[in-house]
Each structure stands twice: as C-alpha cells, then as structure tokens.
Amino acid sequence: GAGVSQSPSNKVTEKGKDVELRCDPISGHTALYWYRQSLGQGLEFLIYFQGNSAPDKSGLPSDRFSAERTGGSVSTLTIQRTQQEDSAVYLCASSSGRRSNTGELFFGEGSRLTVL
Amino acid sequence: TQLLEQSPQFLSIQEGENLTVYCNSSSVFSSLQWYRQEPGEGPVLLVTVVTGGEVKKLKRLTFQFGDARKDSSLHITAAQPGDTGLYLCAGARSIFSNAGKSTFGDGTTLTVKP
C-alpha cells in the first residue's frame, strides 16, 4: 500500500482479555518494527522483523507479548491477559531494509489500546 | 543501552519566536533522524543526518549533527502555530545493515501560540 496501515485504530478491552494488533507495511519494505508510546512520551522499542524473522525481540516487556510476520508482509502483535499498564499507543513502522538505508522509518498512525 | 536525551521536554512560545531543541547522547550513532508527531498520528520523518558536523535546512528548520555524531540540534526560525507538535530525535546504530532498532529520545512538546 501507499503507507503503513494499522488496525484497529482504537481498542478498548477488559483486563485479562487477549488483543491482536495488525500492521500492513509499505509494499516492498522488508524491515518492520513495533514500538510502544505512552501519552506524550518517546517510543519504546518492542520487536524488529527482517522478512519473517525477528532478529531482535529484546523490547518485548513480558511473555504475554508476542509477534509474528507472515509472507514478509503483514505483522500481528498479540498481547495476552492484558493488564492496565499495557494501555498505550502501539506504533508500527517499516523501512526498505536495503544496505543503503540510513535508518529512516515510516510509521503508521498507531493503535490506541485502553485496558479497563 | 544507548540513550538519547532531549531538551527541553516542553516548550511554549509565541508565534514569530525562534527556538532550539537539543538531542544528546554519550554514544555514537551512524545516523540520526528527526521526526514530528501530531496528536493521533504516527511520527513523520523530517530529516536524516549522517556526517559529523552536517547541517541541513528545511525551510525554517535547521538541523545540525555534532562533529562526534553524539548529539544534534533542531533550530526553528520564526515559529508558526503549524509547527506545534512532538519533536522526536532517533539514532540508528548502523547505516549498512539496518540491523536493529532506532533509539528514540523522549521528545520535545512544542506549542506555538498565535
């Protein structure tokens, strides 16, 4: 697609429920990133994909968080047994992954998660 | 851990004033990006700086990368209400491998009053 697409844009859930957040990167971008942002703050790295592999998942806060990417395209971030501290905006970004890339990221509009 | 510290955290100024935002680290980055984010949207890339001492201009915005590639600044001349937003700096570890995440600062929230 023309840009990075994320869904849902807003999700309200009850504590203990599982949620899935989806990211559709820019067509042809091989690198995909998930970040988390609390209100008005900077971005906290969660996980990075190169193709379907995740060479860096060091930012996942706990084993309740997991992510996968299939077909080198769409990625899903799953949060199991949600807690109130999981409330945040989850941002997905993609980049071309070419050797000449200088680290520029293209972001989606984010999925705002609210855990009651 | 590579940390990027931004200052000030909040900045509220009148239209027409000049301002500078700083991004500092004790680590060396291969490249550094500046993004602007508006409420309800994702960050949008403004500029990438790669060479130590590099200066880039984008209309009223001037970006500078420190000689040692550890720090950067963003200067806005004659700020306008449309400049309002959250400004984020981000450092990338490697140009050539693109292997891994960028490290983001906590951001500077700029409000420009008409």
CSV table of C-alpha atoms in Angstrom, one decimal, chain B residues 59-97:
chain,number,residue,atom,x,y,z
B,59,LYS,CA,12.6,25.9,5.1
B,60,ARG,CA,12.6,27.5,8.6
B,61,LEU,CA,14.1,24.4,10.2
B,62,THR,CA,17.9,23.9,10.6
B,63,PHE,CA,19.3,20.6,11.7
B,64,GLN,CA,22.8,20.0,12.9
B,65,PHE,CA,24.7,16.8,13.6
B,66,GLY,CA,27.5,17.1,16.1
B,67,ASP,CA,31.1,16.6,15.0
B,68,ALA,CA,31.4,13.4,17.1
B,69,ARG,CA,28.0,12.2,15.9
B,70,LYS,CA,26.7,12.0,19.5
B,71,ASP,CA,24.4,15.0,19.5
B,72,SER,CA,22.1,17.0,17.3
B,73,SER,CA,20.0,20.2,17.4
B,74,LEU,CA,16.9,21.4,15.7
B,75,HIS,CA,16.5,25.2,15.3
B,76,ILE,CA,13.2,26.7,14.2
B,77,THR,CA,13.2,30.3,13.0
B,78,ALA,CA,10.1,32.5,13.3
B,79,ALA,CA,7.9,29.6,14.6
B,80,GLN,CA,4.3,29.3,13.4
B,81,PRO,CA,1.3,27.6,15.0
B,82,GLY,CA,1.6,24.9,12.4
B,83,ASP,CA,5.0,23.9,14.0
B,84,THR,CA,3.1,22.7,17.1
B,85,GLY,CA,3.8,19.1,17.8
B,86,LEU,CA,6.0,16.5,19.4
B,87,TYR,CA,9.5,16.5,18.0
B,88,LEU,CA,11.5,13.3,18.4
B,89,CYS,CA,15.1,12.5,17.6
B,90,ALA,CA,16.2,8.9,16.9
B,91,GLY,CA,19.6,7.4,16.5
B,92,ALA,CA,20.4,4.5,14.2
B,93,ARG,CA,23.3,2.2,15.0
B,94,SER,CA,24.3,1.1,11.6
B,95,ILE,CA,23.9,2.5,8.1
B,96,PHE,CA,24.8,-0.6,6.2
B,97,SER,CA,23.0,-3.4,7.9
